């Protein structure tokens, strides 16, 4: 299979460490390009528009749904929409690179259904739900109610892990990164 039209999807419950693993893969493989999603939530901390997300109003997001500009979109959290833009994937493919998507479990399943042969789905499994809660608490970016919502959602999402091509248990970040590297190297060389 040529490089063109491959997709790598990294999914996990929030706090399972998928962002760190995704960043590691982006640094390791020049053939990869991060697919910047559209999102209706506000930017956090040092996040930049067009780099972390294409931040936009709900109105603008709805317009893009109507125009069929999304490969998938989800209301990931109450009232907050996230979506993968077709234009983003096409831009990356045109650069002869492989898009890497950091998206939620439902979005990952949705895209895999559309690209069954060319998409690789990797599920990052937290060692336990308790550990996940600890990580979210020590990250300190959400309040207690938001953390509870994420932990409940995580429990639900873990129940879908059998839908994915590969599962990596993130018990130790360095080891998990190495495992992800091996999986991606193989996929790139197919
Ligand atoms: P956060 O608000 O913490 O940046 O991200 C919340 C969740 O939304 C994460 O689990 C992230 O993977 C997911 N997400 C980000 N972009 C997309 C997207 O385009 N589609 C879907 N379905 N989920 C996304």
mmCIF file of C-alpha atoms and ligand atoms in Angstrom:
data_model
loop_
_atom_site.group_PDB
_atom_site.id
_atom_site.type_symbol
_atom_site.label_atom_id
_atom_site.label_comp_id
_atom_site.label_asym_id
_atom_site.label_seq_id
_atom_site.Cartn_x
_atom_site.Cartn_y
_atom_site.Cartn_z
ATOM 1 C CA UNK A 1 0.000 0.000 0.000
ATOM 2 C CA UNK A 2 1.397 3.449 -0.887
ATOM 3 C CA UNK A 3 1.680 6.171 1.757
ATOM 4 C CA UNK A 4 -1.292 7.986 0.239
ATOM 5 C CA UNK A 5 -4.580 7.766 2.112
ATOM 6 C CA UNK A 6 -3.315 5.943 5.160
ATOM 7 C CA UNK A 7 -4.629 7.225 8.497
ATOM 8 C CA UNK A 8 -3.412 6.626 12.042
ATOM 9 C CA UNK A 9 -6.026 7.093 14.746
ATOM 10 C CA UNK A 10 -5.042 7.248 18.385
ATOM 11 C CA UNK A 11 -7.895 6.982 20.798
ATOM 12 C CA UNK A 12 -8.267 6.571 24.539
ATOM 13 C CA UNK A 13 -10.229 7.791 27.494
ATOM 14 C CA UNK A 14 -9.138 11.293 28.502
ATOM 15 C CA UNK A 15 -6.108 11.164 30.800
ATOM 16 C CA UNK A 16 -4.826 7.814 29.494
ATOM 17 C CA UNK A 17 -1.756 9.553 28.074
ATOM 18 C CA UNK A 18 -2.660 9.590 24.403
ATOM 19 C CA UNK A 19 -1.447 13.152 23.884
ATOM 20 C CA UNK A 20 2.059 12.277 25.165
ATOM 21 C CA UNK A 21 2.189 9.154 22.992
ATOM 22 C CA UNK A 22 0.905 11.075 19.963
ATOM 23 C CA UNK A 23 3.560 13.784 20.478
ATOM 24 C CA UNK A 24 6.239 11.121 20.762
ATOM 25 C CA UNK A 25 5.166 9.579 17.449
ATOM 26 C CA UNK A 26 5.076 12.978 15.724
ATOM 27 C CA UNK A 27 8.654 13.666 16.854
ATOM 28 C CA UNK A 28 9.879 10.223 15.809
ATOM 29 C CA UNK A 29 8.370 9.906 12.325
ATOM 30 C CA UNK A 30 8.704 12.766 9.798
ATOM 31 C CA UNK A 31 6.185 10.907 7.584
ATOM 32 C CA UNK A 32 3.391 11.803 10.040
ATOM 33 C CA UNK A 33 1.401 15.029 10.349
ATOM 34 C CA UNK A 34 -1.003 15.854 13.168
ATOM 35 C CA UNK A 35 -4.573 16.293 11.979
ATOM 36 C CA UNK A 36 -5.892 19.479 13.622
ATOM 37 C CA UNK A 37 -9.553 19.005 14.573
ATOM 38 C CA UNK A 38 -12.263 21.621 14.672
ATOM 39 C CA UNK A 39 -13.592 22.301 18.195
ATOM 40 C CA UNK A 40 -16.170 24.582 19.776
ATOM 41 C CA UNK A 41 -14.589 24.704 23.237
ATOM 42 C CA UNK A 42 -12.439 27.657 24.310
ATOM 43 C CA UNK A 43 -8.634 27.428 23.994
ATOM 44 C CA UNK A 44 -6.883 26.351 27.222
ATOM 45 C CA UNK A 45 -3.545 27.691 28.489
ATOM 46 C CA UNK A 46 -0.978 27.932 25.718
ATOM 47 C CA UNK A 47 -3.181 26.326 23.047
ATOM 48 C CA UNK A 48 -3.096 28.035 19.660
ATOM 49 C CA UNK A 49 -5.769 28.284 17.011
ATOM 50 C CA UNK A 50 -4.829 26.264 13.942
ATOM 51 C CA UNK A 51 -2.185 24.298 15.881
ATOM 52 C CA UNK A 52 -4.020 22.483 18.689
ATOM 53 C CA UNK A 53 -7.495 22.921 17.210
ATOM 54 C CA UNK A 54 -9.321 25.021 14.698
ATOM 55 C CA UNK A 55 -11.341 26.802 17.385
ATOM 56 C CA UNK A 56 -14.710 27.989 16.134
ATOM 57 C CA UNK A 57 -18.215 29.024 17.203
ATOM 58 C CA UNK A 58 -21.027 26.488 17.341
ATOM 59 C CA UNK A 59 -22.659 28.381 14.486
ATOM 60 C CA UNK A 60 -19.607 27.964 12.259
ATOM 61 C CA UNK A 61 -19.331 24.287 13.272
ATOM 62 C CA UNK A 62 -22.985 23.704 12.311
ATOM 63 C CA UNK A 63 -22.393 25.351 8.980
ATOM 64 C CA UNK A 64 -19.564 22.877 8.318
ATOM 65 C CA UNK A 65 -21.847 19.947 9.280
ATOM 66 C CA UNK A 66 -24.439 21.218 6.775
ATOM 67 C CA UNK A 67 -21.767 21.536 4.074
ATOM 68 C CA UNK A 68 -20.600 17.969 4.712
ATOM 69 C CA UNK A 69 -17.073 19.168 5.581
ATOM 70 C CA UNK A 70 -16.529 16.618 8.362
ATOM 71 C CA UNK A 71 -15.360 13.020 8.011
ATOM 72 C CA UNK A 72 -16.771 12.581 11.528
ATOM 73 C CA UNK A 73 -17.872 14.833 14.336
ATOM 74 C CA UNK A 74 -19.083 14.218 17.890
ATOM 75 C CA UNK A 75 -20.380 16.111 20.870
ATOM 76 C CA UNK A 76 -17.530 14.765 22.989
ATOM 77 C CA UNK A 77 -18.577 16.660 26.133
ATOM 78 C CA UNK A 78 -21.897 18.293 26.966
ATOM 79 C CA UNK A 79 -22.372 21.107 24.469
ATOM 80 C CA UNK A 80 -18.798 20.832 23.103
ATOM 81 C CA UNK A 81 -18.347 19.674 19.526
ATOM 82 C CA UNK A 82 -15.211 18.227 17.942
ATOM 83 C CA UNK A 83 -14.729 17.073 14.374
ATOM 84 C CA UNK A 84 -12.251 15.883 11.761
ATOM 85 C CA UNK A 85 -12.285 18.059 8.661
ATOM 86 C CA UNK A 86 -12.046 16.327 5.313
ATOM 87 C CA UNK A 87 -9.915 19.262 4.101
ATOM 88 C CA UNK A 88 -7.391 18.562 6.889
ATOM 89 C CA UNK A 89 -6.903 14.930 5.816
ATOM 90 C CA UNK A 90 -6.691 15.905 2.148
ATOM 91 C CA UNK A 91 -4.099 18.594 2.869
ATOM 92 C CA UNK A 92 -1.898 16.050 4.688
ATOM 93 C CA UNK A 93 -2.293 13.381 2.003
ATOM 94 C CA UNK A 94 -1.378 15.992 -0.639
ATOM 95 C CA UNK A 95 1.897 16.515 1.294
ATOM 96 C CA UNK A 96 2.470 12.764 0.975
ATOM 97 C CA UNK A 97 2.204 12.330 4.730
ATOM 98 C CA UNK A 98 0.046 10.223 7.010
ATOM 99 C CA UNK A 99 -2.475 12.086 9.179
ATOM 100 C CA UNK A 100 -2.466 11.241 12.894
ATOM 101 C CA UNK A 101 -5.806 11.757 14.586
ATOM 102 C CA UNK A 102 -6.169 12.145 18.349
ATOM 103 C CA UNK A 103 -9.924 11.653 18.653
ATOM 104 C CA UNK A 104 -12.498 10.078 20.936
ATOM 105 C CA UNK A 105 -13.581 6.442 20.807
ATOM 106 C CA UNK A 106 -16.817 6.989 18.863
ATOM 107 C CA UNK A 107 -15.071 9.160 16.278
ATOM 108 C CA UNK A 108 -12.348 6.515 15.883
ATOM 109 C CA UNK A 109 -14.892 3.747 15.257
ATOM 110 C CA UNK A 110 -16.736 5.983 12.806
ATOM 111 C CA UNK A 111 -13.595 6.714 10.725
ATOM 112 C CA UNK A 112 -12.440 3.086 10.792
ATOM 113 C CA UNK A 113 -15.774 2.137 9.259
ATOM 114 C CA UNK A 114 -15.175 4.570 6.406
ATOM 115 C CA UNK A 115 -11.532 3.543 5.843
ATOM 116 C CA UNK A 116 -11.422 -0.122 6.941
ATOM 117 C CA UNK A 117 -8.248 -1.001 5.011
ATOM 118 C CA UNK A 118 -6.214 2.189 5.193
ATOM 119 C CA UNK A 119 -6.822 3.267 8.811
ATOM 120 C CA UNK A 120 -4.870 1.933 11.784
ATOM 121 C CA UNK A 121 -6.658 2.389 15.104
ATOM 122 C CA UNK A 122 -4.675 2.335 18.335
ATOM 123 C CA UNK A 123 -6.426 2.306 21.717
ATOM 124 C CA UNK A 124 -4.410 3.581 24.680
ATOM 125 C CA UNK A 125 -5.656 1.739 27.745
ATOM 126 C CA UNK A 126 -5.109 3.324 31.173
ATOM 127 C CA UNK A 127 -3.761 0.809 33.730
ATOM 128 C CA UNK A 128 -6.924 1.351 35.811
ATOM 129 C CA UNK A 129 -9.802 3.782 36.250
ATOM 130 C CA UNK A 130 -8.390 4.840 39.665
ATOM 131 C CA UNK A 131 -5.073 5.664 38.053
ATOM 132 C CA UNK A 132 -6.884 7.662 35.394
ATOM 133 C CA UNK A 133 -8.647 9.714 38.077
ATOM 134 C CA UNK A 134 -5.314 10.392 39.801
ATOM 135 C CA UNK A 135 -3.784 11.586 36.542
ATOM 136 C CA UNK A 136 -6.673 13.923 35.773
ATOM 137 C CA UNK A 137 -6.527 15.334 39.321
ATOM 138 C CA UNK A 138 -2.793 15.948 39.182
ATOM 139 C CA UNK A 139 -3.076 17.581 35.715
ATOM 140 C CA UNK A 140 -5.243 20.176 37.455
ATOM 141 C CA UNK A 141 -6.934 21.534 34.315
ATOM 142 C CA UNK A 142 -10.482 20.482 35.285
ATOM 143 C CA UNK A 143 -12.724 20.911 38.325
ATOM 144 C CA UNK A 144 -14.174 17.982 40.316
ATOM 145 C CA UNK A 145 -17.431 17.844 38.319
ATOM 146 C CA UNK A 146 -15.545 17.763 35.009
ATOM 147 C CA UNK A 147 -13.211 15.062 36.348
ATOM 148 C CA UNK A 148 -16.195 12.916 37.422
ATOM 149 C CA UNK A 149 -17.702 13.323 33.937
ATOM 150 C CA UNK A 150 -14.424 12.267 32.306
ATOM 151 C CA UNK A 151 -14.020 9.242 34.603
ATOM 152 C CA UNK A 152 -17.587 8.080 33.865
ATOM 153 C CA UNK A 153 -17.031 8.522 30.159
ATOM 154 C CA UNK A 154 -13.714 6.666 30.411
ATOM 155 C CA UNK A 155 -15.369 3.634 32.002
ATOM 156 C CA UNK A 156 -17.828 3.553 29.109
ATOM 157 C CA UNK A 157 -15.100 4.031 26.489
ATOM 158 C CA UNK A 158 -12.903 1.242 27.879
ATOM 159 C CA UNK A 159 -15.763 -1.147 27.125
ATOM 160 C CA UNK A 160 -15.144 -0.515 23.385
ATOM 161 C CA UNK A 161 -11.477 -1.412 23.351
ATOM 162 C CA UNK A 162 -12.000 -4.629 21.378
ATOM 163 C CA UNK A 163 -13.055 -2.574 18.344
ATOM 164 C CA UNK A 164 -9.516 -1.347 17.680
ATOM 165 C CA UNK A 165 -6.621 -2.784 15.684
ATOM 166 C CA UNK A 166 -4.092 -2.425 18.520
ATOM 167 C CA UNK A 167 -4.271 -1.819 22.265
ATOM 168 C CA UNK A 168 -1.396 -0.358 24.259
ATOM 169 C CA UNK A 169 -1.577 -0.410 28.067
ATOM 170 C CA UNK A 170 -0.070 2.845 29.284
ATOM 171 C CA UNK A 171 1.364 1.499 32.539
ATOM 172 C CA UNK A 172 4.664 3.236 31.936
ATOM 173 C CA UNK A 173 4.896 6.054 29.401
ATOM 174 C CA UNK A 174 8.333 5.272 27.983
ATOM 175 C CA UNK A 175 7.446 1.636 27.416
ATOM 176 C CA UNK A 176 4.079 2.549 25.879
ATOM 177 C CA UNK A 177 5.806 5.039 23.518
ATOM 178 C CA UNK A 178 8.258 2.345 22.407
ATOM 179 C CA UNK A 179 5.388 -0.052 21.716
ATOM 180 C CA UNK A 180 3.532 2.614 19.728
ATOM 181 C CA UNK A 181 6.708 3.276 17.748
ATOM 182 C CA UNK A 182 6.993 -0.396 16.743
ATOM 183 C CA UNK A 183 3.331 -0.543 15.678
ATOM 184 C CA UNK A 184 3.559 2.648 13.614
ATOM 185 C CA UNK A 185 6.866 1.661 11.989
ATOM 186 C CA UNK A 186 5.270 -1.532 10.745
ATOM 187 C CA UNK A 187 2.163 0.275 9.463
ATOM 188 C CA UNK A 188 4.215 2.910 7.618
ATOM 189 C CA UNK A 189 6.277 0.262 5.861
ATOM 190 C CA UNK A 190 3.257 -1.746 4.627
HETATM 191 P P1 LIG B 1 -9.792 18.106 24.943
HETATM 192 O O1 LIG B 1 -10.969 19.000 25.136
HETATM 193 O O2 LIG B 1 -9.236 17.566 26.225
HETATM 194 O O3 LIG B 1 -8.731 18.720 24.052
HETATM 195 O O4 LIG B 1 -10.263 16.847 24.092
HETATM 196 C C1 LIG B 1 -11.380 16.168 24.442
HETATM 197 C C2 LIG B 1 -11.523 14.909 23.643
HETATM 198 O O5 LIG B 1 -11.939 15.194 22.319
HETATM 199 C C3 LIG B 1 -10.253 14.083 23.509
HETATM 200 O O6 LIG B 1 -10.593 12.744 23.870
HETATM 201 C C4 LIG B 1 -9.933 14.184 22.057
HETATM 202 O O7 LIG B 1 -9.295 13.014 21.607
HETATM 203 C C5 LIG B 1 -11.302 14.331 21.442
HETATM 204 N N1 LIG B 1 -11.244 14.902 20.102
HETATM 205 C C6 LIG B 1 -10.399 15.841 19.645
HETATM 206 N N2 LIG B 1 -10.625 16.101 18.359
HETATM 207 C C7 LIG B 1 -11.638 15.295 17.972
HETATM 208 C C8 LIG B 1 -12.316 15.082 16.724
HETATM 209 O O8 LIG B 1 -12.037 15.692 15.708
HETATM 210 N N3 LIG B 1 -13.310 14.163 16.720
HETATM 211 C C9 LIG B 1 -13.648 13.450 17.817
HETATM 212 N N4 LIG B 1 -14.623 12.548 17.686
HETATM 213 N N5 LIG B 1 -13.039 13.608 18.995
HETATM 214 C C10 LIG B 1 -12.040 14.528 19.080
#
